[in-house]
Amino acid sequence: MDTQKVTVSDIRNAKNNRKLTMLTAYDYPLASLIDRAGIDMILVGDSVANVVLGLESTTQVGMHEMLHHAKAASRAVKNALVIGDMPYESYQVNPHESVKNAQRFIDEAKCDAVKLEWFDQCLEVTKEIIKAGISVMGHIGLTPQTADKLGGFKVQGKDAEAAQRLIKQALDLEKLGCFSLVLECVPDKIAEIITKKLKIPTIGIGAGAGCDGQVLVSYDMLGLFERFTPRFVKKYVNLSEQILNAVKTYKQEVVSGAFPAKEHTFSIKEEELEKLKGEKNG
């Protein structure tokens, strides 16, 4: 039985009431399965760069790729809140284009909200997008699009000064009107402090159990991405191994002649075949 479509208000109201769930999806089949499982939010993440497109950095995908994948995922979703992950070029390279680009996720890709990673002009860009009537999810801590400025893919907020910066960023984003906030690779105690200070939900990824919800990259938790597995990922299944074995079996059966069998084959009535032979002979 279908449930009601999840709204931004539902996400806000979950604070202190229940834990929230979010996973990434980049295409119709996976988004459909995640939605049917009852996950609250589906993030069309720029992680598509790494786990689907084989690129080294999330900065290598742009609006063209992100809208393409967001449209596919949105078509599948009946219940979850769909969030478009704004790519690096869409708001960091040229902040003046950010509102227009955010609007494209809503109008063209039918997303319900967008997500922005923290960067130097984050507050002014977030303010303009929210002013345009678009719901924004913030993202602080490890921000992959600017990881080079943070000393690489490392835990953030490990000393008092850095932790204080994260707390301020979180409070500033809440004040501007963000409806939720992703905390990535943040010490669990710092994530707890931020979660308690905010009236909006925090969604953790490598930020401990004290957050209001959790997010993982679906290809990581499904065992579909083998190049690298972050420490904070739990693999719930190893689909890579299952798919590899299935493909090997397919190859063996084709080579041996076992596939296609009779049940996979279409037939023609013998009399029609005889007619054809007669016509050919004639």
PDB file of C-alpha atoms in Angstrom, residues 124-273:
ATOM      1  CA  GLU A 124      25.211  33.963   0.586  1.00  0.00           C
ATOM      2  CA  VAL A 125      24.425  31.295  -2.028  1.00  0.00           C
ATOM      3  CA  THR A 126      22.199  29.329   0.378  1.00  0.00           C
ATOM      4  CA  LYS A 127      20.348  32.517   1.307  1.00  0.00           C
ATOM      5  CA  GLU A 128      19.605  33.338  -2.354  1.00  0.00           C
ATOM      6  CA  ILE A 129      18.396  29.825  -3.187  1.00  0.00           C
ATOM      7  CA  ILE A 130      16.092  29.685  -0.155  1.00  0.00           C
ATOM      8  CA  LYS A 131      14.845  33.198  -0.995  1.00  0.00           C
ATOM      9  CA  ALA A 132      13.846  31.824  -4.402  1.00  0.00           C
ATOM     10  CA  GLY A 133      11.558  29.351  -2.639  1.00  0.00           C
ATOM     11  CA  ILE A 134      13.752  26.255  -2.997  1.00  0.00           C
ATOM     12  CA  SER A 135      14.298  23.919  -0.043  1.00  0.00           C
ATOM     13  CA  VAL A 136      17.977  23.443   0.838  1.00  0.00           C
ATOM     14  CA  MET A 137      19.800  20.693   2.727  1.00  0.00           C
ATOM     15  CA  GLY A 138      23.175  21.862   4.061  1.00  0.00           C
ATOM     16  CA  HIS A 139      26.356  19.763   4.217  1.00  0.00           C
ATOM     17  CA  ILE A 140      29.298  20.414   6.535  1.00  0.00           C
ATOM     18  CA  GLY A 141      32.332  18.524   7.837  1.00  0.00           C
ATOM     19  CA  LEU A 142      34.133  16.641   5.100  1.00  0.00           C
ATOM     20  CA  THR A 143      32.949  18.265   1.881  1.00  0.00           C
ATOM     21  CA  PRO A 144      34.309  16.137  -1.012  1.00  0.00           C
ATOM     22  CA  GLN A 145      34.035  18.942  -3.599  1.00  0.00           C
ATOM     23  CA  THR A 146      36.603  20.985  -1.643  1.00  0.00           C
ATOM     24  CA  ALA A 147      38.459  18.150   0.124  1.00  0.00           C
ATOM     25  CA  ASP A 148      41.797  19.429  -1.202  1.00  0.00           C
ATOM     26  CA  LYS A 149      41.349  22.585   0.906  1.00  0.00           C
ATOM     27  CA  LEU A 150      40.592  20.470   3.981  1.00  0.00           C
ATOM     28  CA  GLY A 151      43.801  18.444   3.771  1.00  0.00           C
ATOM     29  CA  GLY A 152      42.231  15.534   1.895  1.00  0.00           C
ATOM     30  CA  PHE A 153      39.523  13.042   2.833  1.00  0.00           C
ATOM     31  CA  LYS A 154      39.941  13.302   6.590  1.00  0.00           C
ATOM     32  CA  VAL A 155      37.746  13.577   9.667  1.00  0.00           C
ATOM     33  CA  GLN A 156      36.865  17.221  10.343  1.00  0.00           C
ATOM     34  CA  GLY A 157      36.422  19.015  13.670  1.00  0.00           C
ATOM     35  CA  LYS A 158      38.967  16.982  15.633  1.00  0.00           C
ATOM     36  CA  ASP A 159      40.261  19.926  17.675  1.00  0.00           C
ATOM     37  CA  ALA A 160      38.273  22.471  19.666  1.00  0.00           C
ATOM     38  CA  GLU A 161      38.812  25.320  17.196  1.00  0.00           C
ATOM     39  CA  ALA A 162      37.756  23.271  14.166  1.00  0.00           C
ATOM     40  CA  ALA A 163      34.763  21.869  16.068  1.00  0.00           C
ATOM     41  CA  GLN A 164      33.668  25.389  16.995  1.00  0.00           C
ATOM     42  CA  ARG A 165      33.778  26.351  13.302  1.00  0.00           C
ATOM     43  CA  LEU A 166      31.498  23.426  12.435  1.00  0.00           C
ATOM     44  CA  ILE A 167      29.044  24.380  15.184  1.00  0.00           C
ATOM     45  CA  LYS A 168      28.922  27.953  13.871  1.00  0.00           C
ATOM     46  CA  GLN A 169      28.425  26.768  10.277  1.00  0.00           C
ATOM     47  CA  ALA A 170      25.560  24.531  11.392  1.00  0.00           C
ATOM     48  CA  LEU A 171      23.827  27.300  13.346  1.00  0.00           C
ATOM     49  CA  ASP A 172      24.286  29.791  10.486  1.00  0.00           C
ATOM     50  CA  LEU A 173      22.763  27.373   7.949  1.00  0.00           C
ATOM     51  CA  GLU A 174      19.821  26.676  10.248  1.00  0.00           C
ATOM     52  CA  LYS A 175      19.270  30.410  10.706  1.00  0.00           C
ATOM     53  CA  LEU A 176      19.122  30.895   6.928  1.00  0.00           C
ATOM     54  CA  GLY A 177      16.361  28.291   6.663  1.00  0.00           C
ATOM     55  CA  CYS A 178      17.983  24.970   5.702  1.00  0.00           C
ATOM     56  CA  PHE A 179      15.550  22.157   6.495  1.00  0.00           C
ATOM     57  CA  SER A 180      18.257  19.639   7.444  1.00  0.00           C
ATOM     58  CA  LEU A 181      22.011  19.240   7.558  1.00  0.00           C
ATOM     59  CA  VAL A 182      24.418  16.480   6.497  1.00  0.00           C
ATOM     60  CA  LEU A 183      27.369  15.954   8.868  1.00  0.00           C
ATOM     61  CA  GLU A 184      30.139  14.021   7.095  1.00  0.00           C
ATOM     62  CA  CYS A 185      33.185  12.524   8.828  1.00  0.00           C
ATOM     63  CA  VAL A 186      32.735  14.403  12.106  1.00  0.00           C
ATOM     64  CA  PRO A 187      33.669  12.964  15.539  1.00  0.00           C
ATOM     65  CA  ASP A 188      30.568  11.476  17.152  1.00  0.00           C
ATOM     66  CA  LYS A 189      30.690  13.751  20.216  1.00  0.00           C
ATOM     67  CA  ILE A 190      30.867  16.881  18.031  1.00  0.00           C
ATOM     68  CA  ALA A 191      28.005  15.583  15.870  1.00  0.00           C
ATOM     69  CA  GLU A 192      25.976  15.051  19.056  1.00  0.00           C
ATOM     70  CA  ILE A 193      26.649  18.619  20.220  1.00  0.00           C
ATOM     71  CA  ILE A 194      25.561  20.002  16.830  1.00  0.00           C
ATOM     72  CA  THR A 195      22.468  17.767  16.768  1.00  0.00           C
ATOM     73  CA  LYS A 196      21.388  18.967  20.208  1.00  0.00           C
ATOM     74  CA  LYS A 197      21.947  22.635  19.360  1.00  0.00           C
ATOM     75  CA  LEU A 198      19.906  22.522  16.138  1.00  0.00           C
ATOM     76  CA  LYS A 199      16.139  22.530  15.732  1.00  0.00           C
ATOM     77  CA  ILE A 200      16.516  20.929  12.282  1.00  0.00           C
ATOM     78  CA  PRO A 201      17.521  17.265  11.755  1.00  0.00           C
ATOM     79  CA  THR A 202      21.130  16.222  11.243  1.00  0.00           C
ATOM     80  CA  ILE A 203      21.890  13.399   8.818  1.00  0.00           C
ATOM     81  CA  GLY A 204      25.153  11.643   9.599  1.00  0.00           C
ATOM     82  CA  ILE A 205      27.628   9.893   7.333  1.00  0.00           C
ATOM     83  CA  GLY A 206      30.604   8.844   9.398  1.00  0.00           C
ATOM     84  CA  ALA A 207      29.318  11.043  12.224  1.00  0.00           C
ATOM     85  CA  GLY A 208      28.101   8.480  14.756  1.00  0.00           C
ATOM     86  CA  ALA A 209      24.734   7.321  16.032  1.00  0.00           C
ATOM     87  CA  GLY A 210      23.817  10.579  17.766  1.00  0.00           C
ATOM     88  CA  CYS A 211      22.581  12.242  14.569  1.00  0.00           C
ATOM     89  CA  ASP A 212      18.876  12.455  13.757  1.00  0.00           C
ATOM     90  CA  GLY A 213      19.329  10.215  10.724  1.00  0.00           C
ATOM     91  CA  GLN A 214      21.859   8.437   8.529  1.00  0.00           C
ATOM     92  CA  VAL A 215      22.872   8.449   4.862  1.00  0.00           C
ATOM     93  CA  LEU A 216      25.091   6.111   2.870  1.00  0.00           C
ATOM     94  CA  VAL A 217      26.092   5.869  -0.770  1.00  0.00           C
ATOM     95  CA  SER A 218      23.932   2.985  -1.982  1.00  0.00           C
ATOM     96  CA  TYR A 219      26.689   1.487  -4.146  1.00  0.00           C
ATOM     97  CA  ASP A 220      28.881   1.253  -1.033  1.00  0.00           C
ATOM     98  CA  MET A 221      26.326  -0.431   1.229  1.00  0.00           C
ATOM     99  CA  LEU A 222      25.272  -2.801  -1.578  1.00  0.00           C
ATOM    100  CA  GLY A 223      28.861  -3.807  -2.342  1.00  0.00           C
ATOM    101  CA  LEU A 224      28.727  -2.495  -5.900  1.00  0.00           C
ATOM    102  CA  PHE A 225      31.720  -0.160  -5.680  1.00  0.00           C
ATOM    103  CA  GLU A 226      34.982  -1.979  -5.100  1.00  0.00           C
ATOM    104  CA  ARG A 227      37.643   0.689  -5.624  1.00  0.00           C
ATOM    105  CA  PHE A 228      37.466   2.001  -2.066  1.00  0.00           C
ATOM    106  CA  THR A 229      35.240   1.408   0.978  1.00  0.00           C
ATOM    107  CA  PRO A 230      35.229   4.157   3.641  1.00  0.00           C
ATOM    108  CA  ARG A 231      35.492   3.049   7.262  1.00  0.00           C
ATOM    109  CA  PHE A 232      32.006   4.346   8.058  1.00  0.00           C
ATOM    110  CA  VAL A 233      30.331   2.092   5.470  1.00  0.00           C
ATOM    111  CA  LYS A 234      28.588  -1.119   6.424  1.00  0.00           C
ATOM    112  CA  LYS A 235      28.145  -3.502   3.487  1.00  0.00           C
ATOM    113  CA  TYR A 236      24.713  -5.076   3.809  1.00  0.00           C
ATOM    114  CA  VAL A 237      25.258  -7.326   0.777  1.00  0.00           C
ATOM    115  CA  ASN A 238      28.051  -7.950  -1.726  1.00  0.00           C
ATOM    116  CA  LEU A 239      26.284  -7.561  -5.062  1.00  0.00           C
ATOM    117  CA  SER A 240      29.569  -7.293  -6.989  1.00  0.00           C
ATOM    118  CA  GLU A 241      30.353 -10.916  -6.209  1.00  0.00           C
ATOM    119  CA  GLN A 242      26.816 -12.064  -7.005  1.00  0.00           C
ATOM    120  CA  ILE A 243      26.754 -10.195 -10.318  1.00  0.00           C
ATOM    121  CA  LEU A 244      30.201 -11.491 -11.295  1.00  0.00           C
ATOM    122  CA  ASN A 245      29.131 -15.085 -10.602  1.00  0.00           C
ATOM    123  CA  ALA A 246      25.891 -14.626 -12.576  1.00  0.00           C
ATOM    124  CA  VAL A 247      27.772 -13.226 -15.584  1.00  0.00           C
ATOM    125  CA  LYS A 248      30.297 -16.087 -15.470  1.00  0.00           C
ATOM    126  CA  THR A 249      27.465 -18.641 -15.394  1.00  0.00           C
ATOM    127  CA  TYR A 250      25.777 -16.902 -18.341  1.00  0.00           C
ATOM    128  CA  LYS A 251      29.003 -17.067 -20.323  1.00  0.00           C
ATOM    129  CA  GLN A 252      29.465 -20.778 -19.541  1.00  0.00           C
ATOM    130  CA  GLU A 253      25.896 -21.617 -20.566  1.00  0.00           C
ATOM    131  CA  VAL A 254      26.106 -19.721 -23.855  1.00  0.00           C
ATOM    132  CA  VAL A 255      29.425 -21.405 -24.734  1.00  0.00           C
ATOM    133  CA  SER A 256      28.127 -24.868 -23.779  1.00  0.00           C
ATOM    134  CA  GLY A 257      24.782 -24.394 -25.532  1.00  0.00           C
ATOM    135  CA  ALA A 258      22.754 -24.705 -22.333  1.00  0.00           C
ATOM    136  CA  PHE A 259      21.320 -21.203 -22.904  1.00  0.00           C
ATOM    137  CA  PRO A 260      18.963 -20.392 -24.483  1.00  0.00           C
ATOM    138  CA  ALA A 261      16.892 -23.469 -23.568  1.00  0.00           C
ATOM    139  CA  LYS A 262      13.468 -24.328 -25.021  1.00  0.00           C
ATOM    140  CA  GLU A 263      11.639 -22.213 -22.420  1.00  0.00           C
ATOM    141  CA  HIS A 264      13.569 -19.124 -23.553  1.00  0.00           C
ATOM    142  CA  THR A 265      12.770 -19.696 -27.232  1.00  0.00           C
ATOM    143  CA  PHE A 266       9.868 -18.710 -29.516  1.00  0.00           C
ATOM    144  CA  SER A 267       8.463 -21.294 -31.954  1.00  0.00           C
ATOM    145  CA  ILE A 268       6.569 -21.353 -35.240  1.00  0.00           C
ATOM    146  CA  LYS A 269       3.890 -23.885 -36.201  1.00  0.00           C
ATOM    147  CA  GLU A 270       5.225 -26.735 -38.323  1.00  0.00           C
ATOM    148  CA  GLU A 271       2.629 -26.124 -41.082  1.00  0.00           C
ATOM    149  CA  GLU A 272       3.795 -22.512 -41.388  1.00  0.00           C
ATOM    150  CA  LEU A 273       7.365 -23.690 -41.592  1.00  0.00           C
TER     151      LEU A 273
END
